[in-house]
Short mmCIF file of C-alpha atoms in Angstrom, two decimals:
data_model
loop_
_atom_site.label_atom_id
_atom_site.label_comp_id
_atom_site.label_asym_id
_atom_site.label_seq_id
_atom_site.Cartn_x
_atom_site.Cartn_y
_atom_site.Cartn_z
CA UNK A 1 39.97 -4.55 -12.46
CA UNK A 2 41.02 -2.91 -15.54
CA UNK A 3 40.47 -6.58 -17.39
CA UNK A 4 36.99 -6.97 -15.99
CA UNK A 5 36.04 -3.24 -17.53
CA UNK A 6 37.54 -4.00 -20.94
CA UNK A 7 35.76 -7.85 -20.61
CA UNK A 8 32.32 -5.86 -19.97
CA UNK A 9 32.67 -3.67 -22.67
CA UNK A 10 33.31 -6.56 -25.11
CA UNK A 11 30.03 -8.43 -24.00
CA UNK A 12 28.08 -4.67 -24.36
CA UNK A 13 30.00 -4.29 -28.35
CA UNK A 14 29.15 -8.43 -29.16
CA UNK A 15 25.37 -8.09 -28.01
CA UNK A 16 25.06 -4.40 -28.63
CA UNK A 17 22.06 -5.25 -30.67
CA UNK A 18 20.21 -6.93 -27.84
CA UNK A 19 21.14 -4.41 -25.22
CA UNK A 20 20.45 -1.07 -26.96
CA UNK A 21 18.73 -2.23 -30.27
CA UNK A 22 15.85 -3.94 -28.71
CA UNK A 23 14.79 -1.30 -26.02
CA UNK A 24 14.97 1.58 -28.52
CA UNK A 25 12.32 -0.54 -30.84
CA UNK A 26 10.53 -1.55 -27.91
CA UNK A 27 10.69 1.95 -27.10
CA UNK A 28 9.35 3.23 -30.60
CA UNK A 29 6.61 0.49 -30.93
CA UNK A 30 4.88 1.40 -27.49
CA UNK A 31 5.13 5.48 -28.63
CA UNK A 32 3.61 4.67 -31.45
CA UNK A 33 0.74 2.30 -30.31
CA UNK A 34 -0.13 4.89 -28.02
CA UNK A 35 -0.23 7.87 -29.74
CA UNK A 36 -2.64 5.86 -32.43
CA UNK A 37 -4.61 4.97 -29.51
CA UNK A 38 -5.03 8.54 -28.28
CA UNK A 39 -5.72 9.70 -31.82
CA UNK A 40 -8.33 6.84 -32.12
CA UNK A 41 -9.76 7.85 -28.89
CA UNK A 42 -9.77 11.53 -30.43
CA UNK A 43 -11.60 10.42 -33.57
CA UNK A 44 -14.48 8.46 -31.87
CA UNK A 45 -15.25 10.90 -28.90
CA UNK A 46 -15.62 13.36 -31.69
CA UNK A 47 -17.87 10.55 -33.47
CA UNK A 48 -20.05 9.91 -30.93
CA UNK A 49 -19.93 13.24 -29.15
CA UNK A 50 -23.84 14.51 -28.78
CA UNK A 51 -25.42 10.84 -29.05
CA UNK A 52 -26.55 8.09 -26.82
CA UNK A 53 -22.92 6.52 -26.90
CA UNK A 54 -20.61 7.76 -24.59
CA UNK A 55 -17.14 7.52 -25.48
CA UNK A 56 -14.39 8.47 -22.71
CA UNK A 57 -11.20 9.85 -23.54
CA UNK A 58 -10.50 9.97 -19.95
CA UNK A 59 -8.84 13.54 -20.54
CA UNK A 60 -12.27 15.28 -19.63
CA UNK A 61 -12.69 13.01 -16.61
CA UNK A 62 -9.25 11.88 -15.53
CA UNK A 63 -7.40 16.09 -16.65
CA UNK A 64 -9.55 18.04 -14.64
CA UNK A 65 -8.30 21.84 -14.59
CA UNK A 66 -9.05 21.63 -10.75
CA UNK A 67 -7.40 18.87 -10.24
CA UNK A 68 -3.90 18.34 -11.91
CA UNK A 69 -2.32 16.54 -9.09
CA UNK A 70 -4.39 13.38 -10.21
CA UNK A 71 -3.26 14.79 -13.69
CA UNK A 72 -0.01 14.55 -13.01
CA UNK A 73 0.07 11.48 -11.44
CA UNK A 74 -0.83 9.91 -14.74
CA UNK A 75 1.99 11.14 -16.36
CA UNK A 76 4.37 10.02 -13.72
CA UNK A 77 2.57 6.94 -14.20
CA UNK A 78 2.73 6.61 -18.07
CA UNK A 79 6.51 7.29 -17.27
CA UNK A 80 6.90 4.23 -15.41
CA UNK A 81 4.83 2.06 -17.71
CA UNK A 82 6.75 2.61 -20.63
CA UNK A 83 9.88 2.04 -18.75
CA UNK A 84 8.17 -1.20 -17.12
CA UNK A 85 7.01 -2.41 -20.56
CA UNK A 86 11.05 -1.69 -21.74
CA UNK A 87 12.66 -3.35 -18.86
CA UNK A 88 10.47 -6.30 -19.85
CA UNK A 89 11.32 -6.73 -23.00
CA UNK A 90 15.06 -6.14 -22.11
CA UNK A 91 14.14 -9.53 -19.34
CA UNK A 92 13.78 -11.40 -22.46
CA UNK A 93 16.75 -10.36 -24.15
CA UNK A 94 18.73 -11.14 -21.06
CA UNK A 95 16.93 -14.64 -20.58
CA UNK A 96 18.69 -15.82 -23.77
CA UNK A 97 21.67 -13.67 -23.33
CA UNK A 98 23.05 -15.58 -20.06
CA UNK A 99 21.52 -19.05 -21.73
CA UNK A 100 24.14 -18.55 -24.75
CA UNK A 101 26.81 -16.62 -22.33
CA UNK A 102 28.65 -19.30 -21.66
CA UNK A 103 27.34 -22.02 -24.28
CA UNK A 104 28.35 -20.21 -27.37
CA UNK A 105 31.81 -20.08 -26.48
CA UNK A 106 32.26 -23.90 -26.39
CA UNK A 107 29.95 -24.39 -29.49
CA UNK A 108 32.21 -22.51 -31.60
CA UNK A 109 35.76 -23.21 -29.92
CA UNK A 110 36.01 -19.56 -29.78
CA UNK A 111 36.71 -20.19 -25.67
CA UNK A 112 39.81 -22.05 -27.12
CA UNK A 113 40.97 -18.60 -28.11
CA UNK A 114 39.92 -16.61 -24.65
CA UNK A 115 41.38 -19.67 -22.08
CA UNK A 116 44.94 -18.61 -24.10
CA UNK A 117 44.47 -14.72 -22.95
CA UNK A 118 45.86 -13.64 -19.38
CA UNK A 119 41.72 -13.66 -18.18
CA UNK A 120 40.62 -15.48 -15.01
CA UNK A 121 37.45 -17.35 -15.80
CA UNK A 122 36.05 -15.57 -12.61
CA UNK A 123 36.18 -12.68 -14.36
CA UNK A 124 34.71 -13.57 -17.34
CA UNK A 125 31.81 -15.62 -15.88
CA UNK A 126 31.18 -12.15 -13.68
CA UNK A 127 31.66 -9.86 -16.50
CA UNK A 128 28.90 -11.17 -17.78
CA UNK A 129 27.03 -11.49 -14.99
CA UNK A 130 27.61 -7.39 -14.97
CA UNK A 131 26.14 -7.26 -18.08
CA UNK A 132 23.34 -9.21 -17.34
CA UNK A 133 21.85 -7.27 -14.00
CA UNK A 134 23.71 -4.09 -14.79
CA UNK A 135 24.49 -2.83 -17.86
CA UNK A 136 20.90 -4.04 -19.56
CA UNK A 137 18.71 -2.75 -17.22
CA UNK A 138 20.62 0.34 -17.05
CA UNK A 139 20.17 0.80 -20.66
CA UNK A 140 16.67 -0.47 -20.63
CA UNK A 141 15.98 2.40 -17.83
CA UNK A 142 17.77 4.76 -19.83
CA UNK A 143 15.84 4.07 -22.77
CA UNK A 144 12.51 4.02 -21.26
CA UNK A 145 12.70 7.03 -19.54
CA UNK A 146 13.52 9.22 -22.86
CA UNK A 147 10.27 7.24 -24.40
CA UNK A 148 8.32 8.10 -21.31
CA UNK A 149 9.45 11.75 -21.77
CA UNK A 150 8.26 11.93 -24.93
CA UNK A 151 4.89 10.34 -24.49
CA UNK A 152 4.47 12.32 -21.81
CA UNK A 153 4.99 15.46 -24.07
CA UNK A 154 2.46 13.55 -26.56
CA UNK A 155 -0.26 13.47 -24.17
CA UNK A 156 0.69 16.66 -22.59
CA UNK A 157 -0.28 18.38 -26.00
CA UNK A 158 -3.57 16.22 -26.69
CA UNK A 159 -4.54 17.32 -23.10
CA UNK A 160 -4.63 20.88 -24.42
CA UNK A 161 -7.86 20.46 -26.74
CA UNK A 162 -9.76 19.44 -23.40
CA UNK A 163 -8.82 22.94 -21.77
CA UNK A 164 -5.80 21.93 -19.99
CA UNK A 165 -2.88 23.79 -20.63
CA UNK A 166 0.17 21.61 -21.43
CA UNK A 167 2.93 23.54 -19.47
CA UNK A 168 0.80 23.58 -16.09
CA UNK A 169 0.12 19.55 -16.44
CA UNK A 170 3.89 18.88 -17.09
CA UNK A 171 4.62 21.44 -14.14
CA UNK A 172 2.46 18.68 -12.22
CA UNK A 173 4.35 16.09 -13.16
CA UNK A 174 7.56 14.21 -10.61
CA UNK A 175 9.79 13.57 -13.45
CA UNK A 176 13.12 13.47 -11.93
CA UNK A 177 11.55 11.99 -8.37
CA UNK A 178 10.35 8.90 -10.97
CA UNK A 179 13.60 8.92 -12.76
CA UNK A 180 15.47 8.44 -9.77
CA UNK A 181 12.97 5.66 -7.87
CA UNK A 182 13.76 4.25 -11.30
CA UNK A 183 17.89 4.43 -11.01
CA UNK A 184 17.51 3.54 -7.05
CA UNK A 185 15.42 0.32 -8.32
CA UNK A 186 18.34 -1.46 -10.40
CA UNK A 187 20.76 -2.16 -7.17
CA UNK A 188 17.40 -4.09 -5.52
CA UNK A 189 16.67 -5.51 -8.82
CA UNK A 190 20.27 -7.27 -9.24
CA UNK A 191 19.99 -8.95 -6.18
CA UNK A 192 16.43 -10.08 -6.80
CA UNK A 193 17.44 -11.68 -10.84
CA UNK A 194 19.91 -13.90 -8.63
CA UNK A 195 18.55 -17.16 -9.20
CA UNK A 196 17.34 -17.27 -12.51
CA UNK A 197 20.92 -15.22 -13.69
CA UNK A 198 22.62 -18.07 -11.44
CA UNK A 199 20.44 -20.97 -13.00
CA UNK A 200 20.51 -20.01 -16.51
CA UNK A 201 24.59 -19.59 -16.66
CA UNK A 202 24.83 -22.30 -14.50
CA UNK A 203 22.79 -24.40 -17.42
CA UNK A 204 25.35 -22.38 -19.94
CA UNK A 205 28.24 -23.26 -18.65
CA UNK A 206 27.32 -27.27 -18.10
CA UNK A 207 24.43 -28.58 -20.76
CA UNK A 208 26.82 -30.24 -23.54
CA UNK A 209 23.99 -29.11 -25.74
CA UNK A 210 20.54 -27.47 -25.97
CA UNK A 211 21.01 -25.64 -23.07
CA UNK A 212 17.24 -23.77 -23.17
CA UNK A 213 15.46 -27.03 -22.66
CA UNK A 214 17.92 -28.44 -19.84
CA UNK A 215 16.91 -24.64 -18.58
CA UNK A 216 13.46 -25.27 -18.86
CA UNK A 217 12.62 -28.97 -18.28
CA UNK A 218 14.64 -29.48 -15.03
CA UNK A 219 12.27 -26.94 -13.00
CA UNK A 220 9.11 -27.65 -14.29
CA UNK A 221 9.70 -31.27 -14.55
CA UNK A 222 10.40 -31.03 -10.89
CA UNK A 223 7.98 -29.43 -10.12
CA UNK A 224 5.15 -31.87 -11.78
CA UNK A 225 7.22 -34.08 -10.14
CA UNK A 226 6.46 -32.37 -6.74
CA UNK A 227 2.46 -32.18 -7.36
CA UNK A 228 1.98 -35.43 -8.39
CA UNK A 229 3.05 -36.87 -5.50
CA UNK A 230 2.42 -34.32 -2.95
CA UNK A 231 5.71 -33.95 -1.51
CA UNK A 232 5.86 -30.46 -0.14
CA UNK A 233 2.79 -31.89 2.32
CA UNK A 234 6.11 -33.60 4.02
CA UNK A 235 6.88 -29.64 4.92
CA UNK A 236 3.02 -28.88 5.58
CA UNK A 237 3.31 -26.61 2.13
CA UNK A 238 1.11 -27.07 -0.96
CA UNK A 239 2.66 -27.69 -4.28
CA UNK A 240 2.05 -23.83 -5.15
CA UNK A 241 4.71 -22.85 -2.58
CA UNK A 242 7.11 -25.10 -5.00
CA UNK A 243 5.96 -23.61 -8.38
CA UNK A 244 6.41 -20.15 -7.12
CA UNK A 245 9.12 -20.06 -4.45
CA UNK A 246 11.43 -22.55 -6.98
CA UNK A 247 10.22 -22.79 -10.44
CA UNK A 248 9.35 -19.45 -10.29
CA UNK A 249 12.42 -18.05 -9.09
CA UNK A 250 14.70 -19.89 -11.10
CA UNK A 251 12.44 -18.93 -14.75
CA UNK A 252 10.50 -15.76 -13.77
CA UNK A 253 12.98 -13.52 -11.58
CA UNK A 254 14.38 -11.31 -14.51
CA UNK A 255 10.97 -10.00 -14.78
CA UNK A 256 11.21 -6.32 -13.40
CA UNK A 257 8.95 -6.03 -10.20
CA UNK A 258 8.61 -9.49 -9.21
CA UNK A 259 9.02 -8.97 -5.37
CA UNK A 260 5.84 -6.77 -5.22
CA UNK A 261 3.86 -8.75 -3.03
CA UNK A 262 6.42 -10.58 -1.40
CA UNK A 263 5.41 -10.87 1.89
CA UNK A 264 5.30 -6.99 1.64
CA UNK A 265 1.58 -6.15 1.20
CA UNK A 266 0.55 -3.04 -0.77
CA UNK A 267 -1.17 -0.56 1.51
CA UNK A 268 -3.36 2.48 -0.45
CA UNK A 269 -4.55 4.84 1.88
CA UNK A 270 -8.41 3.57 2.10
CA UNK A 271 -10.67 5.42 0.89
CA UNK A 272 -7.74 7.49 -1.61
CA UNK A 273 -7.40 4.55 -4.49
CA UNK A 274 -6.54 7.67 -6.90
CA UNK A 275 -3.55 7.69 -9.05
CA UNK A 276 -1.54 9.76 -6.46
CA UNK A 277 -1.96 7.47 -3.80
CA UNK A 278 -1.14 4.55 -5.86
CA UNK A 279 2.29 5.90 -6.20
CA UNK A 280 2.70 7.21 -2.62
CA UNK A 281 2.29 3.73 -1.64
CA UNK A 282 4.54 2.34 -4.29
CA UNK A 283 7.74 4.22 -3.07
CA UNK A 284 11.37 3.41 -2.47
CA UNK A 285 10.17 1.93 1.13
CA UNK A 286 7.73 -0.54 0.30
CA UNK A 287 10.04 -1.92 -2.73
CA UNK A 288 13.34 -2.30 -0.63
CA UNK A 289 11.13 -3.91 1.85
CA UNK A 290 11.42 -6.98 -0.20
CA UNK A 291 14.74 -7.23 1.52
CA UNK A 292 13.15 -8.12 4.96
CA UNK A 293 11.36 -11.14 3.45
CA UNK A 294 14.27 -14.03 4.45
CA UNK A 295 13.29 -15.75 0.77
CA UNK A 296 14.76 -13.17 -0.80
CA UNK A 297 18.20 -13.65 0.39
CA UNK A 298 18.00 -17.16 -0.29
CA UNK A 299 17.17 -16.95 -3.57
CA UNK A 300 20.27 -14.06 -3.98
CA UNK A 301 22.69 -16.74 -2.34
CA UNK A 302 21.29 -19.63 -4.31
CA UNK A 303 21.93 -17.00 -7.67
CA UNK A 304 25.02 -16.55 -6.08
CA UNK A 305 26.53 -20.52 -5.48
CA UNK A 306 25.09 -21.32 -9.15
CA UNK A 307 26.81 -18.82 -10.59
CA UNK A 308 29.98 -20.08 -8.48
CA UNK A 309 29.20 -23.50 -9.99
CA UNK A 310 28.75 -22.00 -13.71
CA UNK A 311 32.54 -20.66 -13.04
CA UNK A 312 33.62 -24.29 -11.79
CA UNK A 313 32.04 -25.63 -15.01
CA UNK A 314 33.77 -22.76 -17.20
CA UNK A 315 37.05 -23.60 -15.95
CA UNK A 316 36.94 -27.96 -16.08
CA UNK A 317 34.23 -28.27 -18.77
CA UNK A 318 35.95 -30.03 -21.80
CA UNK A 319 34.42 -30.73 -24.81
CA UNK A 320 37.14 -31.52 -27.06
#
């Protein structure tokens, strides 16, 4: 155990730039864009203010004094979107990660150095695994909370030149109820990156070379393959159930939120399609209810045989 912690911490210090470097810019960028795009907003409903063009800053019609629920729905909203729009980027980052996890070693003969250490390859294929579905999106959470804190804040303050006071429309505001949906989101999350985590260090671990485009071409060229000739009409499925039951979850499944609207349908209370009740619906309930769909844990124990198969390759692959 002690190995594995010491074998995580030295993927976190070799791609500390990816894990924490890349959400804090990410992080900076969309504070920035946003607070320009407030200011703009500012600028031209002052413009415009008094003529025949009508210019919405949505804080007069979205911040109303009398009602700062919907107010503060926003923010808990603009708290998840920044986090969202982190964890994506940090998807990316981990894409290439696991495609070089296992690759790079061979490439430069530095696994020459790590087979002569007392370290099981199980434990080094899984440490990085860890750091894959764990540590990153940790960080990524991390990250994009504190930016979602501070935009908050941002807005918060450019809420109070439209007559809404700042400290009753954070007051409003669920931040530690969105913080911890967030947290209770990363278990659910692992289990649902499976199968691309699984394909991509399984391609890692076995292309000789190039192992982005063995990544790549194998799914979608199967799955041309499959709609040219029509072969999922053998199991009374179109071709879409192939693109986005296989190719998709072997490319797309370290994008955060992919199982919303997996067989679990978004409900909004009719009638109540306001901020508030967008989130009410989109609680801890209906995302863990991803687990009841059956293609879910397929995928996780396909994730989980590929990256049995990327530890097999890890331990024979020989390309001396």
């Amino acid at each position: 155990m002690k190995s594995f912690y010491w074998l995580v911490k030295r993927e976190f210090w070799e791609h500390k730039g990816g894990f924490v470097t890349a959400p804090i810019v990410a992080g900076l960028i969309a504070l920035v864009l946003n607070v320009m795009l407030l200011i703009t907003a500012e600028v031209l409903g002052k413009r415009w203010a008094g003529t025949d063009n009508h210019f919405n800053t949505n804080f007069d019609g979205a911040f109303k004094p009398d009602n700062l629920v919907q107010a503060g729905a926003v923010l808990d909203m603009t708290l998840y979107g920044v986090t969202f729009l982190i964890l994506g980027v940090m998807a990316i980052v981990v894409f290439f990660y696991c495609l070089g996890a296992l690759y790079d070693d061979r490439r430069d003969r530095s696994i020459l150095f790590w087979k002569s250490l007392p370290l099981s390859d199980t434990n080094t294929v899984l440490s990085k695994a860890a750091s894959a579905v764990v540590v990153a999106p940790a960080i990524a959470v991390v990250t994009g909370v504190i930016a979602g804190l501070l935009l908050m804040i941002v807005v918060s303050i450019f809420a109070t030149f439209h007559g809404v006071p700042a400290w009753r429309l954070l007051m409003e505001a669920h931040p530690f109820r969105v913080v911890f949906t967030l947290l209770a989101l990363l278990p659910l999350y692992a289990i649902w990156a499976l199968p691309t985590l699984g394909w991509l260090m399984l391609c890692s671990a076995w292309a000789r070379s190039k192992p982005f485009l063995w990544a790549i071409a194998l799914p979608i060229g199967a799955g041309i393959v499959v709609s040219w000739f029509g072969l999922m009409g053998l199991f009374n499925r179109g071709s879409s159930w192939f693109w986005s039951n296989v190719v998709g979850r072997l490319l797309g499944s370290l994008v955060p939120g992919g199982w919303v609207g997996q067989n679990n349908e978004l409900v909004i209370m009719h009638g109540h399609d306001d901020p508030a009740s967008v989130l009410q619906s989109l609680d801890l309930a209906y995302h863990y209810s991803a687990l009841a769909n059956p293609s879910t844990w397929v995928g996780a124990i396909a994730g989980v045989l590929m990256i049995a198969g990327a530890i097999w390759f890890r331990r024979w692959r020989d390309d001396s």
